[in-house]
Amino acid sequence: MQQFIYDIFGNVTNIEWKPVVMWLIGGLLIYLAIKKNMEPTLLLPMGFGAILVNLPKSGAIETIETLFNAGIANELFPLLLFIGIGAMIDFEPLLTNPKLMIFGAAAQFGIFLTFGLACLFFDVKDAASIGIIGAADGPTSIFVANTLESNYIGAIMVAAYSYMALVPVVQPPIIKMMTTKKERMIRMNYTGTKVSKTTKILFPIVVTVITGLFAPDSVALIGFLMFGNLIRECGVLNSLSETAQNALANLITILLGLTVAFKMQAEDFLSPDTLLILGLGLFAFIFDTIGGVLIAKLMNLFSKKKINPMIGACGISAFPMSARVVHKMGLAEDNQNFLLMHSIGVNVSGQIASVIAGGLLLKLVLQVL
């Protein structure tokens, strides 16, 4: 009887402070998801999962570990999620104005800057994984960290998805700091040139082939992303496209959020290194935003047709949150300034560029190792 009573109440009397902190972190993520509507499909499962795995002698750990091994350790969940993301993306604004790809490339500046900075504190494989946080692209961060067998995959996952959710909080002050009111009021007319169906079908195929030739380590991610887009654009798989955009993407997001929590166990997660990773991830995110804005300002020095430099900030991979943020900022300065289509074009280019950046980092680090 004494053993029975101890088994029931022993967990309560032996609670340590670290699990309690993780409960609070989990509660904060749930609060942000519900009260602030910050990416609830991501943060709510992550927050609840953090509480699950930090209950004393939690019976959920083995189950979540099984999901982790089945879906994240082999990169299955990120790849399946990219099919859904690809099916959601309309590349027409980018194809109408291909030079927007410049901003997608420029907005990866923070990744490589942070990689160099993180090398001062971490091994090369961990530094590369931390740098990718700046793209605000959860699946790519998971893929890179897993491939490189980073020791901090839990902190990297949480940072990547948290900064995706915090785009509406983090980006506006940075953009305002880097631009003048006059620049933010620049109007950009959208011509809306029609892109042929053939072009839309060929685009994902051509991007996959070119990426495979120059950054082969990113083929898995870019290939699944472009396959999802091909399903959307081919015109004969509408039911599959709708399934990928809705049922598949939502199901994988729920499982991914819960499964990430396996790496949020208090004894591993609560450390000075975790705080440093969160700080470096924020640094990367900020300088990715700055890189895109600065390139737009530079182009304006040589262009007669001015570009609103705010759209450069959409070159991060947080689609479509970043595009919506810039569009709202444009309307706040001038209620007739509609930047959405330009912002979407830059945002989808950032989705492609972040995957390629991840592949390039993988190639670089794997050669070094």
mmCIF file of C-alpha atoms in Angstrom:
data_model
loop_
_atom_site.group_PDB
_atom_site.id
_atom_site.type_symbol
_atom_site.label_atom_id
_atom_site.label_comp_id
_atom_site.label_asym_id
_atom_site.label_seq_id
_atom_site.Cartn_x
_atom_site.Cartn_y
_atom_site.Cartn_z
ATOM 1 C CA MET A 1 0.000 0.000 0.000
ATOM 2 C CA GLN A 2 2.839 2.392 0.829
ATOM 3 C CA GLN A 3 4.389 1.767 -2.595
ATOM 4 C CA PHE A 4 1.013 2.385 -4.233
ATOM 5 C CA ILE A 5 0.626 5.700 -2.398
ATOM 6 C CA TYR A 6 4.209 6.685 -3.260
ATOM 7 C CA ASP A 7 3.647 5.897 -6.933
ATOM 8 C CA ILE A 8 0.631 8.188 -6.931
ATOM 9 C CA PHE A 9 1.999 11.105 -4.903
ATOM 10 C CA GLY A 10 5.749 10.696 -5.442
ATOM 11 C CA ASN A 11 5.683 12.732 -8.647
ATOM 12 C CA VAL A 12 4.028 15.633 -6.847
ATOM 13 C CA THR A 13 6.517 15.740 -3.990
ATOM 14 C CA ASN A 14 9.573 15.385 -6.255
ATOM 15 C CA ILE A 15 8.829 18.127 -8.777
ATOM 16 C CA GLU A 16 11.972 20.076 -9.721
ATOM 17 C CA TRP A 17 12.188 23.647 -10.954
ATOM 18 C CA LYS A 18 13.315 22.879 -14.494
ATOM 19 C CA PRO A 19 10.143 21.026 -15.573
ATOM 20 C CA VAL A 20 8.079 23.839 -14.042
ATOM 21 C CA VAL A 21 9.946 26.366 -16.204
ATOM 22 C CA MET A 22 9.177 24.241 -19.271
ATOM 23 C CA TRP A 23 5.492 24.173 -18.281
ATOM 24 C CA LEU A 24 5.582 27.954 -18.192
ATOM 25 C CA ILE A 25 7.296 28.066 -21.608
ATOM 26 C CA GLY A 26 4.678 25.692 -22.962
ATOM 27 C CA GLY A 27 1.939 27.843 -21.443
ATOM 28 C CA LEU A 28 3.464 30.950 -23.041
ATOM 29 C CA LEU A 29 3.456 29.307 -26.484
ATOM 30 C CA ILE A 30 -0.192 28.298 -26.013
ATOM 31 C CA TYR A 31 -1.041 31.851 -24.882
ATOM 32 C CA LEU A 32 0.618 33.375 -27.953
ATOM 33 C CA ALA A 33 -1.215 30.905 -30.194
ATOM 34 C CA ILE A 34 -4.669 31.493 -28.734
ATOM 35 C CA LYS A 35 -4.651 35.046 -27.395
ATOM 36 C CA LYS A 36 -2.315 36.684 -29.923
ATOM 37 C CA ASN A 37 -3.174 34.375 -32.860
ATOM 38 C CA MET A 38 0.543 33.890 -33.627
ATOM 39 C CA GLU A 39 0.770 30.845 -35.891
ATOM 40 C CA PRO A 40 -1.580 28.789 -33.685
ATOM 41 C CA THR A 41 -1.215 25.663 -35.844
ATOM 42 C CA LEU A 42 2.474 25.606 -34.871
ATOM 43 C CA LEU A 43 2.740 27.137 -31.431
ATOM 44 C CA LEU A 44 -0.230 25.418 -29.796
ATOM 45 C CA PRO A 45 0.973 21.836 -30.493
ATOM 46 C CA MET A 46 4.519 22.848 -29.536
ATOM 47 C CA GLY A 47 3.369 24.399 -26.281
ATOM 48 C CA PHE A 48 1.165 21.480 -25.284
ATOM 49 C CA GLY A 49 3.890 19.020 -26.274
ATOM 50 C CA ALA A 50 6.407 20.870 -24.085
ATOM 51 C CA ILE A 51 4.107 20.335 -21.105
ATOM 52 C CA LEU A 52 3.530 16.663 -21.999
ATOM 53 C CA VAL A 53 7.191 15.670 -22.117
ATOM 54 C CA ASN A 54 8.097 17.550 -18.938
ATOM 55 C CA LEU A 55 5.569 15.917 -16.645
ATOM 56 C CA PRO A 56 7.442 13.686 -14.135
ATOM 57 C CA LYS A 57 7.767 10.136 -15.492
ATOM 58 C CA SER A 58 5.642 11.196 -18.439
ATOM 59 C CA GLY A 59 4.131 8.279 -20.297
ATOM 60 C CA ALA A 60 3.973 10.441 -23.436
ATOM 61 C CA ILE A 61 7.731 10.586 -23.979
ATOM 62 C CA GLU A 62 8.046 7.157 -25.588
ATOM 63 C CA THR A 63 5.116 7.835 -27.908
ATOM 64 C CA ILE A 64 6.472 11.217 -28.971
ATOM 65 C CA GLU A 65 9.942 9.712 -29.398
ATOM 66 C CA THR A 66 8.431 7.133 -31.764
ATOM 67 C CA LEU A 67 6.846 9.949 -33.775
ATOM 68 C CA PHE A 68 10.148 11.838 -33.726
ATOM 69 C CA ASN A 69 12.089 8.869 -35.075
ATOM 70 C CA ALA A 70 9.428 8.154 -37.686
ATOM 71 C CA GLY A 71 8.860 11.713 -38.866
ATOM 72 C CA ILE A 72 11.746 14.040 -38.026
ATOM 73 C CA ALA A 73 14.842 11.885 -37.593
ATOM 74 C CA ASN A 74 14.407 10.751 -41.205
ATOM 75 C CA GLU A 75 13.163 14.191 -42.447
ATOM 76 C CA LEU A 76 9.763 12.733 -43.469
ATOM 77 C CA PHE A 77 7.555 15.414 -41.867
ATOM 78 C CA PRO A 78 9.461 18.434 -43.281
ATOM 79 C CA LEU A 79 9.421 16.929 -46.768
ATOM 80 C CA LEU A 80 5.698 16.120 -46.673
ATOM 81 C CA LEU A 81 4.962 19.595 -45.317
ATOM 82 C CA PHE A 82 6.854 21.106 -48.251
ATOM 83 C CA ILE A 83 4.456 19.373 -50.658
ATOM 84 C CA GLY A 84 1.603 21.206 -48.931
ATOM 85 C CA ILE A 85 3.481 24.521 -48.933
ATOM 86 C CA GLY A 86 4.306 24.119 -52.628
ATOM 87 C CA ALA A 87 0.644 23.514 -53.404
ATOM 88 C CA MET A 88 -0.248 26.754 -51.606
ATOM 89 C CA ILE A 89 2.222 28.938 -53.495
ATOM 90 C CA ASP A 90 1.276 30.900 -56.581
ATOM 91 C CA PHE A 91 4.465 31.819 -58.407
ATOM 92 C CA GLU A 92 2.688 34.117 -60.896
ATOM 93 C CA PRO A 93 3.696 37.397 -59.160
ATOM 94 C CA LEU A 94 7.319 36.231 -59.269
ATOM 95 C CA LEU A 95 7.120 35.043 -62.882
ATOM 96 C CA THR A 96 5.561 38.364 -63.861
ATOM 97 C CA ASN A 97 8.572 40.192 -62.414
ATOM 98 C CA PRO A 98 11.541 37.754 -62.170
ATOM 99 C CA LYS A 99 13.928 40.404 -60.813
ATOM 100 C CA LEU A 100 12.167 39.966 -57.466
ATOM 101 C CA MET A 101 14.373 36.886 -57.048
ATOM 102 C CA ILE A 102 17.190 39.319 -56.233
ATOM 103 C CA PHE A 103 15.500 40.195 -52.941
ATOM 104 C CA GLY A 104 14.983 36.538 -52.067
ATOM 105 C CA ALA A 105 18.694 35.961 -52.488
ATOM 106 C CA ALA A 106 19.703 39.140 -50.635
ATOM 107 C CA ALA A 107 17.528 38.252 -47.659
ATOM 108 C CA GLN A 108 19.667 35.195 -46.943
ATOM 109 C CA PHE A 109 22.558 37.464 -45.941
ATOM 110 C CA GLY A 110 21.850 36.988 -42.237
ATOM 111 C CA ILE A 111 22.153 33.210 -42.543
ATOM 112 C CA PHE A 112 25.766 33.274 -43.651
ATOM 113 C CA LEU A 113 26.684 36.176 -41.346
ATOM 114 C CA THR A 114 25.268 34.277 -38.367
ATOM 115 C CA PHE A 115 26.978 31.064 -39.470
ATOM 116 C CA GLY A 116 30.334 32.818 -39.229
ATOM 117 C CA LEU A 117 29.452 34.358 -35.853
ATOM 118 C CA ALA A 118 28.106 31.074 -34.444
ATOM 119 C CA CYS A 119 31.374 29.325 -35.355
ATOM 120 C CA LEU A 120 32.942 31.304 -32.510
ATOM 121 C CA PHE A 121 30.745 29.472 -29.985
ATOM 122 C CA PHE A 122 29.726 26.143 -31.550
ATOM 123 C CA ASP A 123 30.989 23.357 -33.789
ATOM 124 C CA VAL A 124 30.677 23.968 -37.521
ATOM 125 C CA LYS A 125 27.691 21.617 -37.883
ATOM 126 C CA ASP A 126 25.830 23.349 -35.053
ATOM 127 C CA ALA A 127 26.757 26.816 -36.342
ATOM 128 C CA ALA A 128 25.354 26.019 -39.800
ATOM 129 C CA SER A 129 22.136 24.701 -38.288
ATOM 130 C CA ILE A 130 21.783 27.837 -36.155
ATOM 131 C CA GLY A 131 22.382 30.144 -39.125
ATOM 132 C CA ILE A 132 19.429 28.692 -41.043
ATOM 133 C CA ILE A 133 17.068 29.920 -38.302
ATOM 134 C CA GLY A 134 17.336 33.354 -39.930
ATOM 135 C CA ALA A 135 15.286 32.200 -42.902
ATOM 136 C CA ALA A 136 12.282 31.723 -40.584
ATOM 137 C CA ASP A 137 11.724 28.412 -42.356
ATOM 138 C CA GLY A 138 10.936 25.592 -39.931
ATOM 139 C CA PRO A 139 11.128 22.603 -42.325
ATOM 140 C CA THR A 140 14.471 23.725 -43.765
ATOM 141 C CA SER A 141 15.868 24.313 -40.271
ATOM 142 C CA ILE A 142 14.815 20.823 -39.209
ATOM 143 C CA PHE A 143 16.226 19.265 -42.383
ATOM 144 C CA VAL A 144 19.625 20.954 -42.050
ATOM 145 C CA ALA A 145 19.946 20.345 -38.294
ATOM 146 C CA ASN A 146 18.967 16.697 -38.715
ATOM 147 C CA THR A 147 21.284 16.071 -41.651
ATOM 148 C CA LEU A 148 24.204 17.598 -39.776
ATOM 149 C CA GLU A 149 23.212 15.775 -36.572
ATOM 150 C CA SER A 150 23.241 18.989 -34.564
ATOM 151 C CA ASN A 151 23.357 18.660 -30.787
ATOM 152 C CA TYR A 152 20.815 21.469 -30.425
ATOM 153 C CA ILE A 153 18.016 20.426 -32.747
ATOM 154 C CA GLY A 154 15.336 21.141 -30.111
ATOM 155 C CA ALA A 155 16.395 24.744 -29.519
ATOM 156 C CA ILE A 156 16.841 25.266 -33.276
ATOM 157 C CA MET A 157 13.338 23.977 -34.027
ATOM 158 C CA VAL A 158 11.734 26.132 -31.348
ATOM 159 C CA ALA A 159 13.650 29.221 -32.465
ATOM 160 C CA ALA A 160 12.810 28.723 -36.151
ATOM 161 C CA TYR A 161 9.090 28.264 -35.592
ATOM 162 C CA SER A 162 8.896 30.962 -32.928
ATOM 163 C CA TYR A 163 10.455 33.556 -35.209
ATOM 164 C CA MET A 164 8.081 32.503 -37.999
ATOM 165 C CA ALA A 165 5.238 33.311 -35.627
ATOM 166 C CA LEU A 166 6.864 36.557 -34.476
ATOM 167 C CA VAL A 167 7.263 38.043 -37.968
ATOM 168 C CA PRO A 168 4.510 40.653 -37.303
ATOM 169 C CA VAL A 169 6.329 41.690 -34.118
ATOM 170 C CA VAL A 170 9.981 41.637 -35.182
ATOM 171 C CA GLN A 171 9.954 42.894 -38.771
ATOM 172 C CA PRO A 172 8.011 46.208 -38.601
ATOM 173 C CA PRO A 173 10.433 48.064 -36.249
ATOM 174 C CA ILE A 174 13.433 46.848 -38.267
ATOM 175 C CA ILE A 175 11.850 47.953 -41.544
ATOM 176 C CA LYS A 176 10.979 51.378 -40.097
ATOM 177 C CA MET A 177 14.494 51.761 -38.745
ATOM 178 C CA MET A 178 15.983 51.032 -42.200
ATOM 179 C CA THR A 179 13.618 53.203 -44.288
ATOM 180 C CA THR A 180 12.316 56.740 -44.409
ATOM 181 C CA LYS A 181 8.621 57.637 -44.531
ATOM 182 C CA LYS A 182 9.113 58.817 -48.104
ATOM 183 C CA GLU A 183 10.552 55.436 -49.081
ATOM 184 C CA ARG A 184 7.715 53.586 -47.356
ATOM 185 C CA MET A 185 5.209 55.618 -49.385
ATOM 186 C CA ILE A 186 6.666 54.653 -52.770
ATOM 187 C CA ARG A 187 3.872 53.227 -54.901
ATOM 188 C CA MET A 188 4.461 50.253 -57.148
ATOM 189 C CA ASN A 189 1.938 49.534 -59.866
ATOM 190 C CA TYR A 190 1.186 45.890 -60.508
ATOM 191 C CA THR A 191 0.802 45.202 -64.208
ATOM 192 C CA GLY A 192 -0.731 41.788 -63.690
ATOM 193 C CA THR A 193 0.765 40.381 -66.892
ATOM 194 C CA LYS A 194 -0.770 36.998 -67.618
ATOM 195 C CA VAL A 195 1.605 34.062 -67.278
ATOM 196 C CA SER A 196 0.898 31.092 -69.537
ATOM 197 C CA LYS A 197 -0.049 27.732 -68.102
ATOM 198 C CA THR A 198 2.946 26.166 -69.842
ATOM 199 C CA THR A 199 5.290 28.566 -68.033
ATOM 200 C CA LYS A 200 3.685 27.754 -64.693
ATOM 201 C CA ILE A 201 4.116 24.032 -65.321
ATOM 202 C CA LEU A 202 7.695 24.317 -66.541
ATOM 203 C CA PHE A 203 8.819 26.608 -63.709
ATOM 204 C CA PRO A 204 8.852 24.021 -60.873
ATOM 205 C CA ILE A 205 10.534 21.477 -63.137
ATOM 206 C CA VAL A 206 13.238 23.880 -64.314
ATOM 207 C CA VAL A 207 13.914 25.179 -60.775
ATOM 208 C CA THR A 208 14.326 21.615 -59.502
ATOM 209 C CA VAL A 209 16.777 20.713 -62.264
ATOM 210 C CA ILE A 210 18.859 23.883 -61.923
ATOM 211 C CA THR A 211 18.948 23.593 -58.132
ATOM 212 C CA GLY A 212 19.956 19.949 -58.426
ATOM 213 C CA LEU A 213 22.913 20.886 -60.623
ATOM 214 C CA PHE A 214 24.243 23.679 -58.408
ATOM 215 C CA ALA A 215 23.060 22.736 -54.894
ATOM 216 C CA PRO A 216 22.375 18.985 -54.952
ATOM 217 C CA ASP A 217 22.033 18.740 -51.175
ATOM 218 C CA SER A 218 18.880 20.859 -51.362
ATOM 219 C CA VAL A 219 17.173 18.713 -54.004
ATOM 220 C CA ALA A 220 15.007 16.834 -51.501
ATOM 221 C CA LEU A 221 13.482 20.000 -50.068
ATOM 222 C CA ILE A 222 13.239 22.015 -53.281
ATOM 223 C CA GLY A 223 12.008 18.945 -55.162
ATOM 224 C CA PHE A 224 9.118 18.277 -52.771
ATOM 225 C CA LEU A 225 8.269 21.996 -52.698
ATOM 226 C CA MET A 226 8.177 22.175 -56.481
ATOM 227 C CA PHE A 227 6.300 18.889 -56.764
ATOM 228 C CA GLY A 228 3.563 20.386 -54.599
ATOM 229 C CA ASN A 229 3.462 23.414 -56.885
ATOM 230 C CA LEU A 230 3.332 21.203 -59.973
ATOM 231 C CA ILE A 231 0.286 19.432 -58.524
ATOM 232 C CA ARG A 232 -1.325 22.863 -58.160
ATOM 233 C CA GLU A 233 -0.495 24.150 -61.633
ATOM 234 C CA CYS A 234 -0.952 21.059 -63.817
ATOM 235 C CA GLY A 235 -4.741 21.476 -63.780
ATOM 236 C CA VAL A 236 -5.587 17.762 -63.712
ATOM 237 C CA LEU A 237 -5.007 17.038 -60.007
ATOM 238 C CA ASN A 238 -7.238 19.593 -58.319
ATOM 239 C CA SER A 239 -8.419 17.168 -55.640
ATOM 240 C CA LEU A 240 -4.820 16.248 -54.774
ATOM 241 C CA SER A 241 -3.852 19.924 -54.718
ATOM 242 C CA GLU A 242 -6.659 20.740 -52.275
ATOM 243 C CA THR A 243 -5.705 17.737 -50.125
ATOM 244 C CA ALA A 244 -2.051 18.830 -50.038
ATOM 245 C CA GLN A 245 -2.937 22.430 -49.161
ATOM 246 C CA ASN A 246 -5.417 21.549 -46.432
ATOM 247 C CA ALA A 247 -5.617 18.017 -45.014
ATOM 248 C CA LEU A 248 -1.968 17.030 -45.564
ATOM 249 C CA ALA A 249 -0.436 20.353 -44.504
ATOM 250 C CA ASN A 250 -2.635 20.633 -41.410
ATOM 251 C CA LEU A 251 -2.079 17.042 -40.299
ATOM 252 C CA ILE A 252 1.698 17.213 -40.724
ATOM 253 C CA THR A 253 1.838 20.599 -38.962
ATOM 254 C CA ILE A 254 0.005 19.170 -35.933
ATOM 255 C CA LEU A 255 2.279 16.113 -35.776
ATOM 256 C CA LEU A 256 5.370 18.237 -36.348
ATOM 257 C CA GLY A 257 4.481 20.635 -33.560
ATOM 258 C CA LEU A 258 3.885 17.838 -31.059
ATOM 259 C CA THR A 259 6.948 15.893 -32.168
ATOM 260 C CA VAL A 260 9.299 18.867 -31.861
ATOM 261 C CA ALA A 261 8.499 18.787 -28.136
ATOM 262 C CA PHE A 262 10.548 15.588 -27.746
ATOM 263 C CA LYS A 263 13.618 17.837 -27.909
ATOM 264 C CA MET A 264 12.162 20.267 -25.363
ATOM 265 C CA GLN A 265 12.803 18.154 -22.291
ATOM 266 C CA ALA A 266 14.017 20.364 -19.466
ATOM 267 C CA GLU A 267 17.371 18.686 -18.820
ATOM 268 C CA ASP A 268 18.451 19.270 -22.420
ATOM 269 C CA PHE A 269 16.583 22.445 -23.292
ATOM 270 C CA LEU A 270 17.294 24.696 -20.310
ATOM 271 C CA SER A 271 20.912 25.679 -20.748
ATOM 272 C CA PRO A 272 22.946 28.803 -21.553
ATOM 273 C CA ASP A 273 23.523 27.373 -25.044
ATOM 274 C CA THR A 274 19.773 27.451 -25.713
ATOM 275 C CA LEU A 275 19.593 31.148 -24.838
ATOM 276 C CA LEU A 276 22.595 31.814 -27.051
ATOM 277 C CA ILE A 277 20.971 29.931 -29.944
ATOM 278 C CA LEU A 278 17.760 31.928 -29.544
ATOM 279 C CA GLY A 279 19.819 35.129 -29.588
ATOM 280 C CA LEU A 280 21.817 34.098 -32.659
ATOM 281 C CA GLY A 281 18.622 33.044 -34.414
ATOM 282 C CA LEU A 282 17.120 36.462 -33.778
ATOM 283 C CA PHE A 283 20.339 38.077 -35.022
ATOM 284 C CA ALA A 284 20.095 36.051 -38.253
ATOM 285 C CA PHE A 285 16.432 36.930 -38.686
ATOM 286 C CA ILE A 286 17.105 40.648 -38.207
ATOM 287 C CA PHE A 287 19.987 40.737 -40.672
ATOM 288 C CA ASP A 288 18.078 38.719 -43.260
ATOM 289 C CA THR A 289 15.428 41.450 -43.114
ATOM 290 C CA ILE A 290 18.063 44.196 -43.290
ATOM 291 C CA GLY A 291 19.800 42.526 -46.246
ATOM 292 C CA GLY A 292 16.637 42.523 -48.346
ATOM 293 C CA VAL A 293 15.813 46.159 -47.533
ATOM 294 C CA LEU A 294 19.349 47.374 -48.258
ATOM 295 C CA ILE A 295 19.443 45.712 -51.680
ATOM 296 C CA ALA A 296 16.182 47.447 -52.605
ATOM 297 C CA LYS A 297 17.615 50.799 -51.487
ATOM 298 C CA LEU A 298 20.775 50.116 -53.502
ATOM 299 C CA MET A 299 18.763 49.311 -56.627
ATOM 300 C CA ASN A 300 16.864 52.575 -56.236
ATOM 301 C CA LEU A 301 20.129 54.488 -56.654
ATOM 302 C CA PHE A 302 20.404 53.230 -60.235
ATOM 303 C CA SER A 303 16.756 52.762 -61.204
ATOM 304 C CA LYS A 304 14.360 55.335 -62.605
ATOM 305 C CA LYS A 305 11.371 53.272 -61.545
ATOM 306 C CA LYS A 306 11.659 53.236 -57.778
ATOM 307 C CA ILE A 307 11.081 50.169 -55.648
ATOM 308 C CA ASN A 308 9.454 50.373 -52.240
ATOM 309 C CA PRO A 309 12.340 49.022 -50.129
ATOM 310 C CA MET A 310 9.938 47.432 -47.645
ATOM 311 C CA ILE A 311 9.257 44.591 -50.080
ATOM 312 C CA GLY A 312 12.911 43.526 -49.743
ATOM 313 C CA ALA A 313 12.126 42.413 -46.187
ATOM 314 C CA CYS A 314 9.776 39.741 -47.605
ATOM 315 C CA GLY A 315 12.767 37.808 -48.913
ATOM 316 C CA ILE A 316 12.737 35.660 -45.786
ATOM 317 C CA SER A 317 10.924 32.363 -46.079
ATOM 318 C CA ALA A 318 8.007 33.082 -43.712
ATOM 319 C CA PHE A 319 5.282 32.751 -46.341
ATOM 320 C CA PRO A 320 2.836 34.480 -46.456
ATOM 321 C CA MET A 321 3.216 36.233 -43.061
ATOM 322 C CA SER A 322 5.994 38.568 -44.161
ATOM 323 C CA ALA A 323 4.151 39.625 -47.326
ATOM 324 C CA ARG A 324 1.043 40.470 -45.302
ATOM 325 C CA VAL A 325 3.102 42.495 -42.811
ATOM 326 C CA VAL A 326 4.683 44.646 -45.542
ATOM 327 C CA HIS A 327 1.352 45.101 -47.317
ATOM 328 C CA LYS A 328 -0.238 46.365 -44.080
ATOM 329 C CA MET A 329 2.701 48.683 -43.448
ATOM 330 C CA GLY A 330 2.304 50.147 -46.937
ATOM 331 C CA LEU A 331 -1.401 50.794 -46.355
ATOM 332 C CA ALA A 332 -0.639 52.393 -42.978
ATOM 333 C CA GLU A 333 1.592 54.966 -44.718
ATOM 334 C CA ASP A 334 -0.705 55.461 -47.719
ATOM 335 C CA ASN A 335 -4.127 53.805 -47.909
ATOM 336 C CA GLN A 336 -3.825 53.597 -51.690
ATOM 337 C CA ASN A 337 -0.434 51.871 -51.650
ATOM 338 C CA PHE A 338 -1.092 48.222 -52.493
ATOM 339 C CA LEU A 339 2.110 46.211 -52.175
ATOM 340 C CA LEU A 340 0.637 42.743 -51.677
ATOM 341 C CA MET A 341 1.404 41.208 -55.078
ATOM 342 C CA HIS A 342 4.967 42.548 -55.123
ATOM 343 C CA SER A 343 5.452 41.361 -51.544
ATOM 344 C CA ILE A 344 4.109 37.901 -52.382
ATOM 345 C CA GLY A 345 6.492 37.678 -55.334
ATOM 346 C CA VAL A 346 9.469 38.452 -53.097
ATOM 347 C CA ASN A 347 8.167 36.144 -50.357
ATOM 348 C CA VAL A 348 7.915 33.090 -52.635
ATOM 349 C CA SER A 349 11.372 33.842 -54.021
ATOM 350 C CA GLY A 350 12.603 33.814 -50.415
ATOM 351 C CA GLN A 351 11.031 30.387 -49.954
ATOM 352 C CA ILE A 352 13.134 29.056 -52.824
ATOM 353 C CA ALA A 353 16.267 30.978 -51.822
ATOM 354 C CA SER A 354 16.185 29.750 -48.211
ATOM 355 C CA VAL A 355 16.087 26.125 -49.346
ATOM 356 C CA ILE A 356 18.988 26.724 -51.726
ATOM 357 C CA ALA A 357 20.904 28.507 -48.936
ATOM 358 C CA GLY A 358 20.327 25.473 -46.731
ATOM 359 C CA GLY A 359 21.633 23.199 -49.464
ATOM 360 C CA LEU A 360 24.726 25.337 -49.977
ATOM 361 C CA LEU A 361 25.486 25.319 -46.258
ATOM 362 C CA LEU A 362 25.033 21.555 -46.176
ATOM 363 C CA LYS A 363 27.438 21.112 -49.073
ATOM 364 C CA LEU A 364 30.010 23.435 -47.493
ATOM 365 C CA VAL A 365 29.870 21.866 -44.025
ATOM 366 C CA LEU A 366 29.751 18.246 -45.197
ATOM 367 C CA GLN A 367 32.867 18.860 -47.281
ATOM 368 C CA VAL A 368 34.628 20.363 -44.254
ATOM 369 C CA LEU A 369 33.595 17.459 -42.027
#
